[in-house]
Amino acid sequence: MNQAPGHPLRAETGVAALGLAVAAFSLFAVGDAASKLVVAESNAGMALWGRSVAFAVVMLTLVRPRHWRSLLLDVPVRLVLLRSLFPFLGGVCIIISMAYVPLAQLTTVLFVAPLISMALGRTVLGETVNRWGWFAVALGLLGVVTITRPFDGRFSWVLLLPALGGIFTAIAQVLTRVVAQQAPPRSMVVYTMLVALLLSTLALPFVWQAPTSRQWLFLAMSGLCQAVGQACMIAAYLRAGASRIAPYSYAQLLTATLIGFAVFDEVPDLFSLFGAGLIVAGGLVSLKLAGRGPAAAVSSRRGGRRR
């Protein structure tokens, strides 16, 4: 049951929301790990196509036939298509980089997307961003530079692919805020699935390698984790606000780090850990202070002195 605005969530509702959020972010990490295994054994094109097919099968199962017409046509089609292109481009960058970048490092860099989205929201949509917001963006970008180390002699341009994926994801987030005023979330999910399926299928003749039984399993796991993760995320946001859910997104980073160590023998170095700390700090600053006006910030400081 939805709570009235301004009323605190009941304890059991809050626990359910946070549990769903942790489950969603953990499933995203597991799905990425399954895709990385396919990339290692086959290629990025097959991993992208297989994930799109598995996601499409889940959507076809969940969406009733009588709803397809309204989901596809009762929306601004061109705008929704444009928005759906950027998650696909982000996915291309992410999956290609899986062949070269450790899973935890890849996941960490992607966490810069909400910070870039905040900056784009200010420049494109005219949204208010205070000095703490810009400070958070600077921390996130410094974290990306620390992780990728562009001035290091061992630097490879492929390390920038996750950052480019984060930029495409941020653009998708900004466009989502625009499209959400004219189209329901389910339409955006359906269009995202269709665009990914169509474009990855067009590339299939150039990347096709017959998957083994093991690879089919990983492909199905990747698509299923993405689909169920999306469902859990939607359910979590129906029970709690974005500000309560967002800090638990770091469950994805923790899960990716553990999987990277256990499955891929990936051990983060000090630069990666420090860069991850900067990005996480930027995210926490943006959640705590970036959305506050001057009056709220002063009130917070005064409250802090009284405690």
mmCIF file with all atom_site columns, C-alpha atoms in Angstrom, residues 8-186:
data_model
loop_
_atom_site.group_PDB
_atom_site.id
_atom_site.type_symbol
_atom_site.label_atom_id
_atom_site.label_alt_id
_atom_site.label_comp_id
_atom_site.label_asym_id
_atom_site.label_entity_id
_atom_site.label_seq_id
_atom_site.pdbx_PDB_ins_code
_atom_site.Cartn_x
_atom_site.Cartn_y
_atom_site.Cartn_z
_atom_site.occupancy
_atom_site.B_iso_or_equiv
_atom_site.pdbx_formal_charge
_atom_site.auth_seq_id
_atom_site.auth_comp_id
_atom_site.auth_asym_id
_atom_site.auth_atom_id
_atom_site.pdbx_PDB_model_num
ATOM 1   C CA . PRO A 1 8   ? 6.963  7.922   7.380   1.00 0.00 ? 8   PRO A CA 1
ATOM 2   C CA . LEU A 1 9   ? 6.980  4.425   5.975   1.00 0.00 ? 9   LEU A CA 1
ATOM 3   C CA . ARG A 1 10  ? 5.925  1.652   8.296   1.00 0.00 ? 10  ARG A CA 1
ATOM 4   C CA . ALA A 1 11  ? 8.917  -0.347  9.513   1.00 0.00 ? 11  ALA A CA 1
ATOM 5   C CA . GLU A 1 12  ? 7.976  -3.506  7.643   1.00 0.00 ? 12  GLU A CA 1
ATOM 6   C CA . THR A 1 13  ? 7.380  -1.525  4.436   1.00 0.00 ? 13  THR A CA 1
ATOM 7   C CA . GLY A 1 14  ? 10.765 0.196   4.742   1.00 0.00 ? 14  GLY A CA 1
ATOM 8   C CA . VAL A 1 15  ? 12.574 -3.090  5.335   1.00 0.00 ? 15  VAL A CA 1
ATOM 9   C CA . ALA A 1 16  ? 10.839 -4.631  2.318   1.00 0.00 ? 16  ALA A CA 1
ATOM 10  C CA . ALA A 1 17  ? 11.801 -1.670  0.126   1.00 0.00 ? 17  ALA A CA 1
ATOM 11  C CA . LEU A 1 18  ? 15.442 -1.763  1.151   1.00 0.00 ? 18  LEU A CA 1
ATOM 12  C CA . GLY A 1 19  ? 15.547 -5.554  0.774   1.00 0.00 ? 19  GLY A CA 1
ATOM 13  C CA . LEU A 1 20  ? 14.157 -5.251  -2.746  1.00 0.00 ? 20  LEU A CA 1
ATOM 14  C CA . ALA A 1 21  ? 16.710 -2.540  -3.561  1.00 0.00 ? 21  ALA A CA 1
ATOM 15  C CA . VAL A 1 22  ? 19.649 -4.610  -2.312  1.00 0.00 ? 22  VAL A CA 1
ATOM 16  C CA . ALA A 1 23  ? 18.328 -7.614  -4.257  1.00 0.00 ? 23  ALA A CA 1
ATOM 17  C CA . ALA A 1 24  ? 17.997 -5.511  -7.421  1.00 0.00 ? 24  ALA A CA 1
ATOM 18  C CA . PHE A 1 25  ? 21.499 -4.059  -7.299  1.00 0.00 ? 25  PHE A CA 1
ATOM 19  C CA . SER A 1 26  ? 23.022 -7.427  -6.426  1.00 0.00 ? 26  SER A CA 1
ATOM 20  C CA . LEU A 1 27  ? 21.204 -9.040  -9.364  1.00 0.00 ? 27  LEU A CA 1
ATOM 21  C CA . PHE A 1 28  ? 22.607 -6.372  -11.690 1.00 0.00 ? 28  PHE A CA 1
ATOM 22  C CA . ALA A 1 29  ? 26.133 -7.320  -10.574 1.00 0.00 ? 29  ALA A CA 1
ATOM 23  C CA . VAL A 1 30  ? 25.439 -11.032 -11.063 1.00 0.00 ? 30  VAL A CA 1
ATOM 24  C CA . GLY A 1 31  ? 24.026 -10.329 -14.537 1.00 0.00 ? 31  GLY A CA 1
ATOM 25  C CA . ASP A 1 32  ? 27.129 -8.336  -15.464 1.00 0.00 ? 32  ASP A CA 1
ATOM 26  C CA . ALA A 1 33  ? 29.336 -11.177 -14.241 1.00 0.00 ? 33  ALA A CA 1
ATOM 27  C CA . ALA A 1 34  ? 27.424 -13.658 -16.423 1.00 0.00 ? 34  ALA A CA 1
ATOM 28  C CA . SER A 1 35  ? 27.879 -11.346 -19.421 1.00 0.00 ? 35  SER A CA 1
ATOM 29  C CA . LYS A 1 36  ? 31.593 -11.052 -18.657 1.00 0.00 ? 36  LYS A CA 1
ATOM 30  C CA . LEU A 1 37  ? 31.900 -14.860 -18.729 1.00 0.00 ? 37  LEU A CA 1
ATOM 31  C CA . VAL A 1 38  ? 30.263 -14.917 -22.173 1.00 0.00 ? 38  VAL A CA 1
ATOM 32  C CA . VAL A 1 39  ? 32.580 -12.158 -23.417 1.00 0.00 ? 39  VAL A CA 1
ATOM 33  C CA . ALA A 1 40  ? 35.589 -14.134 -22.179 1.00 0.00 ? 40  ALA A CA 1
ATOM 34  C CA . GLU A 1 41  ? 34.486 -17.297 -24.000 1.00 0.00 ? 41  GLU A CA 1
ATOM 35  C CA . SER A 1 42  ? 32.847 -15.760 -27.089 1.00 0.00 ? 42  SER A CA 1
ATOM 36  C CA . ASN A 1 43  ? 32.629 -12.031 -27.872 1.00 0.00 ? 43  ASN A CA 1
ATOM 37  C CA . ALA A 1 44  ? 30.891 -8.851  -26.752 1.00 0.00 ? 44  ALA A CA 1
ATOM 38  C CA . GLY A 1 45  ? 28.367 -8.909  -29.603 1.00 0.00 ? 45  GLY A CA 1
ATOM 39  C CA . MET A 1 46  ? 27.080 -12.331 -28.602 1.00 0.00 ? 46  MET A CA 1
ATOM 40  C CA . ALA A 1 47  ? 26.867 -11.295 -24.950 1.00 0.00 ? 47  ALA A CA 1
ATOM 41  C CA . LEU A 1 48  ? 24.865 -8.185  -25.850 1.00 0.00 ? 48  LEU A CA 1
ATOM 42  C CA . TRP A 1 49  ? 22.516 -10.081 -28.170 1.00 0.00 ? 49  TRP A CA 1
ATOM 43  C CA . GLY A 1 50  ? 21.968 -12.961 -25.761 1.00 0.00 ? 50  GLY A CA 1
ATOM 44  C CA . ARG A 1 51  ? 21.156 -10.632 -22.889 1.00 0.00 ? 51  ARG A CA 1
ATOM 45  C CA . SER A 1 52  ? 18.703 -8.734  -25.099 1.00 0.00 ? 52  SER A CA 1
ATOM 46  C CA . VAL A 1 53  ? 16.975 -11.963 -26.160 1.00 0.00 ? 53  VAL A CA 1
ATOM 47  C CA . ALA A 1 54  ? 16.647 -13.219 -22.589 1.00 0.00 ? 54  ALA A CA 1
ATOM 48  C CA . PHE A 1 55  ? 15.303 -9.848  -21.455 1.00 0.00 ? 55  PHE A CA 1
ATOM 49  C CA . ALA A 1 56  ? 12.800 -9.863  -24.352 1.00 0.00 ? 56  ALA A CA 1
ATOM 50  C CA . VAL A 1 57  ? 11.555 -13.341 -23.419 1.00 0.00 ? 57  VAL A CA 1
ATOM 51  C CA . VAL A 1 58  ? 10.926 -12.183 -19.854 1.00 0.00 ? 58  VAL A CA 1
ATOM 52  C CA . MET A 1 59  ? 9.077  -9.067  -21.053 1.00 0.00 ? 59  MET A CA 1
ATOM 53  C CA . LEU A 1 60  ? 6.929  -11.103 -23.449 1.00 0.00 ? 60  LEU A CA 1
ATOM 54  C CA . THR A 1 61  ? 6.020  -13.336 -20.539 1.00 0.00 ? 61  THR A CA 1
ATOM 55  C CA . LEU A 1 62  ? 5.144  -10.500 -18.177 1.00 0.00 ? 62  LEU A CA 1
ATOM 56  C CA . VAL A 1 63  ? 3.310  -8.071  -20.489 1.00 0.00 ? 63  VAL A CA 1
ATOM 57  C CA . ARG A 1 64  ? -0.180 -9.188  -21.508 1.00 0.00 ? 64  ARG A CA 1
ATOM 58  C CA . PRO A 1 65  ? -0.936 -9.052  -25.264 1.00 0.00 ? 65  PRO A CA 1
ATOM 59  C CA . ARG A 1 66  ? -3.769 -6.534  -24.868 1.00 0.00 ? 66  ARG A CA 1
ATOM 60  C CA . HIS A 1 67  ? -1.380 -4.026  -23.287 1.00 0.00 ? 67  HIS A CA 1
ATOM 61  C CA . TRP A 1 68  ? 1.197  -3.939  -26.097 1.00 0.00 ? 68  TRP A CA 1
ATOM 62  C CA . ARG A 1 69  ? -0.713 -1.506  -28.308 1.00 0.00 ? 69  ARG A CA 1
ATOM 63  C CA . SER A 1 70  ? -1.095 1.144   -25.626 1.00 0.00 ? 70  SER A CA 1
ATOM 64  C CA . LEU A 1 71  ? 2.477  0.688   -24.381 1.00 0.00 ? 71  LEU A CA 1
ATOM 65  C CA . LEU A 1 72  ? 3.882  1.155   -27.888 1.00 0.00 ? 72  LEU A CA 1
ATOM 66  C CA . LEU A 1 73  ? 1.552  3.731   -29.458 1.00 0.00 ? 73  LEU A CA 1
ATOM 67  C CA . ASP A 1 74  ? 0.070  5.882   -26.678 1.00 0.00 ? 74  ASP A CA 1
ATOM 68  C CA . VAL A 1 75  ? 3.418  7.616   -26.142 1.00 0.00 ? 75  VAL A CA 1
ATOM 69  C CA . PRO A 1 76  ? 5.622  10.156  -27.996 1.00 0.00 ? 76  PRO A CA 1
ATOM 70  C CA . VAL A 1 77  ? 7.308  7.447   -30.074 1.00 0.00 ? 77  VAL A CA 1
ATOM 71  C CA . ARG A 1 78  ? 10.267 9.449   -31.412 1.00 0.00 ? 78  ARG A CA 1
ATOM 72  C CA . LEU A 1 79  ? 11.176 10.809  -27.992 1.00 0.00 ? 79  LEU A CA 1
ATOM 73  C CA . VAL A 1 80  ? 10.904 7.408   -26.331 1.00 0.00 ? 80  VAL A CA 1
ATOM 74  C CA . LEU A 1 81  ? 13.009 5.840   -29.110 1.00 0.00 ? 81  LEU A CA 1
ATOM 75  C CA . LEU A 1 82  ? 15.685 8.513   -28.637 1.00 0.00 ? 82  LEU A CA 1
ATOM 76  C CA . ARG A 1 83  ? 15.732 7.866   -24.905 1.00 0.00 ? 83  ARG A CA 1
ATOM 77  C CA . SER A 1 84  ? 15.966 4.082   -25.507 1.00 0.00 ? 84  SER A CA 1
ATOM 78  C CA . LEU A 1 85  ? 19.027 4.456   -27.736 1.00 0.00 ? 85  LEU A CA 1
ATOM 79  C CA . PHE A 1 86  ? 21.301 5.674   -24.951 1.00 0.00 ? 86  PHE A CA 1
ATOM 80  C CA . PRO A 1 87  ? 20.912 2.684   -22.572 1.00 0.00 ? 87  PRO A CA 1
ATOM 81  C CA . PHE A 1 88  ? 21.830 0.494   -25.549 1.00 0.00 ? 88  PHE A CA 1
ATOM 82  C CA . LEU A 1 89  ? 24.932 2.579   -26.345 1.00 0.00 ? 89  LEU A CA 1
ATOM 83  C CA . GLY A 1 90  ? 25.883 2.458   -22.678 1.00 0.00 ? 90  GLY A CA 1
ATOM 84  C CA . GLY A 1 91  ? 25.439 -1.313  -22.699 1.00 0.00 ? 91  GLY A CA 1
ATOM 85  C CA . VAL A 1 92  ? 27.694 -1.618  -25.765 1.00 0.00 ? 92  VAL A CA 1
ATOM 86  C CA . CYS A 1 93  ? 30.480 0.289   -24.004 1.00 0.00 ? 93  CYS A CA 1
ATOM 87  C CA . ILE A 1 94  ? 30.060 -1.694  -20.811 1.00 0.00 ? 94  ILE A CA 1
ATOM 88  C CA . ILE A 1 95  ? 30.042 -5.128  -22.423 1.00 0.00 ? 95  ILE A CA 1
ATOM 89  C CA . ILE A 1 96  ? 33.001 -4.373  -24.722 1.00 0.00 ? 96  ILE A CA 1
ATOM 90  C CA . SER A 1 97  ? 35.000 -3.146  -21.736 1.00 0.00 ? 97  SER A CA 1
ATOM 91  C CA . MET A 1 98  ? 34.296 -6.400  -19.882 1.00 0.00 ? 98  MET A CA 1
ATOM 92  C CA . ALA A 1 99  ? 37.014 -8.067  -21.940 1.00 0.00 ? 99  ALA A CA 1
ATOM 93  C CA . TYR A 1 100 ? 39.627 -5.646  -20.594 1.00 0.00 ? 100 TYR A CA 1
ATOM 94  C CA . VAL A 1 101 ? 38.452 -4.090  -17.323 1.00 0.00 ? 101 VAL A CA 1
ATOM 95  C CA . PRO A 1 102 ? 37.973 -5.871  -13.965 1.00 0.00 ? 102 PRO A CA 1
ATOM 96  C CA . LEU A 1 103 ? 34.323 -6.202  -12.950 1.00 0.00 ? 103 LEU A CA 1
ATOM 97  C CA . ALA A 1 104 ? 34.609 -4.148  -9.746  1.00 0.00 ? 104 ALA A CA 1
ATOM 98  C CA . GLN A 1 105 ? 36.540 -1.382  -11.511 1.00 0.00 ? 105 GLN A CA 1
ATOM 99  C CA . LEU A 1 106 ? 33.968 -1.309  -14.300 1.00 0.00 ? 106 LEU A CA 1
ATOM 100 C CA . THR A 1 107 ? 31.067 -1.123  -11.834 1.00 0.00 ? 107 THR A CA 1
ATOM 101 C CA . THR A 1 108 ? 32.765 1.604   -9.835  1.00 0.00 ? 108 THR A CA 1
ATOM 102 C CA . VAL A 1 109 ? 33.265 3.892   -12.832 1.00 0.00 ? 109 VAL A CA 1
ATOM 103 C CA . LEU A 1 110 ? 29.589 3.493   -13.770 1.00 0.00 ? 110 LEU A CA 1
ATOM 104 C CA . PHE A 1 111 ? 28.622 5.043   -10.430 1.00 0.00 ? 111 PHE A CA 1
ATOM 105 C CA . VAL A 1 112 ? 29.712 8.395   -11.833 1.00 0.00 ? 112 VAL A CA 1
ATOM 106 C CA . ALA A 1 113 ? 26.570 8.344   -14.039 1.00 0.00 ? 113 ALA A CA 1
ATOM 107 C CA . PRO A 1 114 ? 24.191 9.889   -11.439 1.00 0.00 ? 114 PRO A CA 1
ATOM 108 C CA . LEU A 1 115 ? 26.693 12.684  -10.810 1.00 0.00 ? 115 LEU A CA 1
ATOM 109 C CA . ILE A 1 116 ? 27.021 13.439  -14.526 1.00 0.00 ? 116 ILE A CA 1
ATOM 110 C CA . SER A 1 117 ? 23.239 13.245  -14.771 1.00 0.00 ? 117 SER A CA 1
ATOM 111 C CA . MET A 1 118 ? 22.975 15.907  -12.080 1.00 0.00 ? 118 MET A CA 1
ATOM 112 C CA . ALA A 1 119 ? 25.346 18.187  -13.997 1.00 0.00 ? 119 ALA A CA 1
ATOM 113 C CA . LEU A 1 120 ? 23.456 17.600  -17.248 1.00 0.00 ? 120 LEU A CA 1
ATOM 114 C CA . GLY A 1 121 ? 20.170 18.273  -15.489 1.00 0.00 ? 121 GLY A CA 1
ATOM 115 C CA . ARG A 1 122 ? 21.499 21.698  -14.556 1.00 0.00 ? 122 ARG A CA 1
ATOM 116 C CA . THR A 1 123 ? 22.829 22.572  -18.017 1.00 0.00 ? 123 THR A CA 1
ATOM 117 C CA . VAL A 1 124 ? 20.096 20.944  -20.147 1.00 0.00 ? 124 VAL A CA 1
ATOM 118 C CA . LEU A 1 125 ? 16.950 21.109  -18.014 1.00 0.00 ? 125 LEU A CA 1
ATOM 119 C CA . GLY A 1 126 ? 17.796 24.096  -15.844 1.00 0.00 ? 126 GLY A CA 1
ATOM 120 C CA . GLU A 1 127 ? 17.512 22.083  -12.630 1.00 0.00 ? 127 GLU A CA 1
ATOM 121 C CA . THR A 1 128 ? 18.974 23.592  -9.463  1.00 0.00 ? 128 THR A CA 1
ATOM 122 C CA . VAL A 1 129 ? 22.366 22.270  -8.360  1.00 0.00 ? 129 VAL A CA 1
ATOM 123 C CA . ASN A 1 130 ? 24.055 23.904  -5.366  1.00 0.00 ? 130 ASN A CA 1
ATOM 124 C CA . ARG A 1 131 ? 27.781 24.062  -4.627  1.00 0.00 ? 131 ARG A CA 1
ATOM 125 C CA . TRP A 1 132 ? 27.671 20.698  -2.859  1.00 0.00 ? 132 TRP A CA 1
ATOM 126 C CA . GLY A 1 133 ? 26.290 19.176  -6.037  1.00 0.00 ? 133 GLY A CA 1
ATOM 127 C CA . TRP A 1 134 ? 29.183 20.511  -8.103  1.00 0.00 ? 134 TRP A CA 1
ATOM 128 C CA . PHE A 1 135 ? 31.596 19.360  -5.398  1.00 0.00 ? 135 PHE A CA 1
ATOM 129 C CA . ALA A 1 136 ? 30.097 15.863  -5.650  1.00 0.00 ? 136 ALA A CA 1
ATOM 130 C CA . VAL A 1 137 ? 30.509 15.914  -9.441  1.00 0.00 ? 137 VAL A CA 1
ATOM 131 C CA . ALA A 1 138 ? 34.155 16.974  -9.049  1.00 0.00 ? 138 ALA A CA 1
ATOM 132 C CA . LEU A 1 139 ? 34.791 14.154  -6.558  1.00 0.00 ? 139 LEU A CA 1
ATOM 133 C CA . GLY A 1 140 ? 33.267 11.619  -8.931  1.00 0.00 ? 140 GLY A CA 1
ATOM 134 C CA . LEU A 1 141 ? 35.295 12.781  -11.913 1.00 0.00 ? 141 LEU A CA 1
ATOM 135 C CA . LEU A 1 142 ? 38.471 12.803  -9.801  1.00 0.00 ? 142 LEU A CA 1
ATOM 136 C CA . GLY A 1 143 ? 37.650 9.227   -8.814  1.00 0.00 ? 143 GLY A CA 1
ATOM 137 C CA . VAL A 1 144 ? 37.363 8.219   -12.474 1.00 0.00 ? 144 VAL A CA 1
ATOM 138 C CA . VAL A 1 145 ? 40.722 9.860   -13.251 1.00 0.00 ? 145 VAL A CA 1
ATOM 139 C CA . THR A 1 146 ? 42.293 8.060   -10.281 1.00 0.00 ? 146 THR A CA 1
ATOM 140 C CA . ILE A 1 147 ? 40.984 4.691   -11.436 1.00 0.00 ? 147 ILE A CA 1
ATOM 141 C CA . THR A 1 148 ? 41.818 5.079   -15.145 1.00 0.00 ? 148 THR A CA 1
ATOM 142 C CA . ARG A 1 149 ? 45.134 6.930   -14.562 1.00 0.00 ? 149 ARG A CA 1
ATOM 143 C CA . PRO A 1 150 ? 45.313 8.605   -17.994 1.00 0.00 ? 150 PRO A CA 1
ATOM 144 C CA . PHE A 1 151 ? 48.849 9.896   -17.312 1.00 0.00 ? 151 PHE A CA 1
ATOM 145 C CA . ASP A 1 152 ? 50.211 6.470   -16.406 1.00 0.00 ? 152 ASP A CA 1
ATOM 146 C CA . GLY A 1 153 ? 52.502 4.798   -18.911 1.00 0.00 ? 153 GLY A CA 1
ATOM 147 C CA . ARG A 1 154 ? 50.310 1.677   -18.808 1.00 0.00 ? 154 ARG A CA 1
ATOM 148 C CA . PHE A 1 155 ? 47.154 3.620   -19.661 1.00 0.00 ? 155 PHE A CA 1
ATOM 149 C CA . SER A 1 156 ? 44.932 2.181   -22.390 1.00 0.00 ? 156 SER A CA 1
ATOM 150 C CA . TRP A 1 157 ? 42.083 4.070   -24.049 1.00 0.00 ? 157 TRP A CA 1
ATOM 151 C CA . VAL A 1 158 ? 39.855 1.038   -23.517 1.00 0.00 ? 158 VAL A CA 1
ATOM 152 C CA . LEU A 1 159 ? 39.782 2.006   -19.822 1.00 0.00 ? 159 LEU A CA 1
ATOM 153 C CA . LEU A 1 160 ? 37.666 5.007   -20.812 1.00 0.00 ? 160 LEU A CA 1
ATOM 154 C CA . LEU A 1 161 ? 34.913 2.772   -22.190 1.00 0.00 ? 161 LEU A CA 1
ATOM 155 C CA . PRO A 1 162 ? 33.214 2.359   -18.782 1.00 0.00 ? 162 PRO A CA 1
ATOM 156 C CA . ALA A 1 163 ? 33.339 6.148   -18.353 1.00 0.00 ? 163 ALA A CA 1
ATOM 157 C CA . LEU A 1 164 ? 31.749 6.576   -21.786 1.00 0.00 ? 164 LEU A CA 1
ATOM 158 C CA . GLY A 1 165 ? 29.137 4.017   -20.764 1.00 0.00 ? 165 GLY A CA 1
ATOM 159 C CA . GLY A 1 166 ? 28.489 6.121   -17.667 1.00 0.00 ? 166 GLY A CA 1
ATOM 160 C CA . ILE A 1 167 ? 28.022 9.233   -19.820 1.00 0.00 ? 167 ILE A CA 1
ATOM 161 C CA . PHE A 1 168 ? 25.494 7.457   -22.053 1.00 0.00 ? 168 PHE A CA 1
ATOM 162 C CA . THR A 1 169 ? 23.708 6.202   -18.924 1.00 0.00 ? 169 THR A CA 1
ATOM 163 C CA . ALA A 1 170 ? 23.607 9.745   -17.530 1.00 0.00 ? 170 ALA A CA 1
ATOM 164 C CA . ILE A 1 171 ? 22.094 11.062  -20.772 1.00 0.00 ? 171 ILE A CA 1
ATOM 165 C CA . ALA A 1 172 ? 19.480 8.302   -20.567 1.00 0.00 ? 172 ALA A CA 1
ATOM 166 C CA . GLN A 1 173 ? 18.673 9.349   -16.986 1.00 0.00 ? 173 GLN A CA 1
ATOM 167 C CA . VAL A 1 174 ? 18.170 12.978  -18.028 1.00 0.00 ? 174 VAL A CA 1
ATOM 168 C CA . LEU A 1 175 ? 15.975 11.966  -20.965 1.00 0.00 ? 175 LEU A CA 1
ATOM 169 C CA . THR A 1 176 ? 14.025 9.678   -18.639 1.00 0.00 ? 176 THR A CA 1
ATOM 170 C CA . ARG A 1 177 ? 13.063 12.691  -16.529 1.00 0.00 ? 177 ARG A CA 1
ATOM 171 C CA . VAL A 1 178 ? 11.738 14.360  -19.690 1.00 0.00 ? 178 VAL A CA 1
ATOM 172 C CA . VAL A 1 179 ? 9.957  11.304  -21.121 1.00 0.00 ? 179 VAL A CA 1
ATOM 173 C CA . ALA A 1 180 ? 8.424  10.334  -17.754 1.00 0.00 ? 180 ALA A CA 1
ATOM 174 C CA . GLN A 1 181 ? 6.116  13.327  -18.046 1.00 0.00 ? 181 GLN A CA 1
ATOM 175 C CA . GLN A 1 182 ? 4.585  11.881  -21.225 1.00 0.00 ? 182 GLN A CA 1
ATOM 176 C CA . ALA A 1 183 ? 5.022  8.096   -21.045 1.00 0.00 ? 183 ALA A CA 1
ATOM 177 C CA . PRO A 1 184 ? 4.609  5.436   -18.320 1.00 0.00 ? 184 PRO A CA 1
ATOM 178 C CA . PRO A 1 185 ? 7.710  3.587   -17.025 1.00 0.00 ? 185 PRO A CA 1
ATOM 179 C CA . ARG A 1 186 ? 6.568  0.288   -18.589 1.00 0.00 ? 186 ARG A CA 1
#
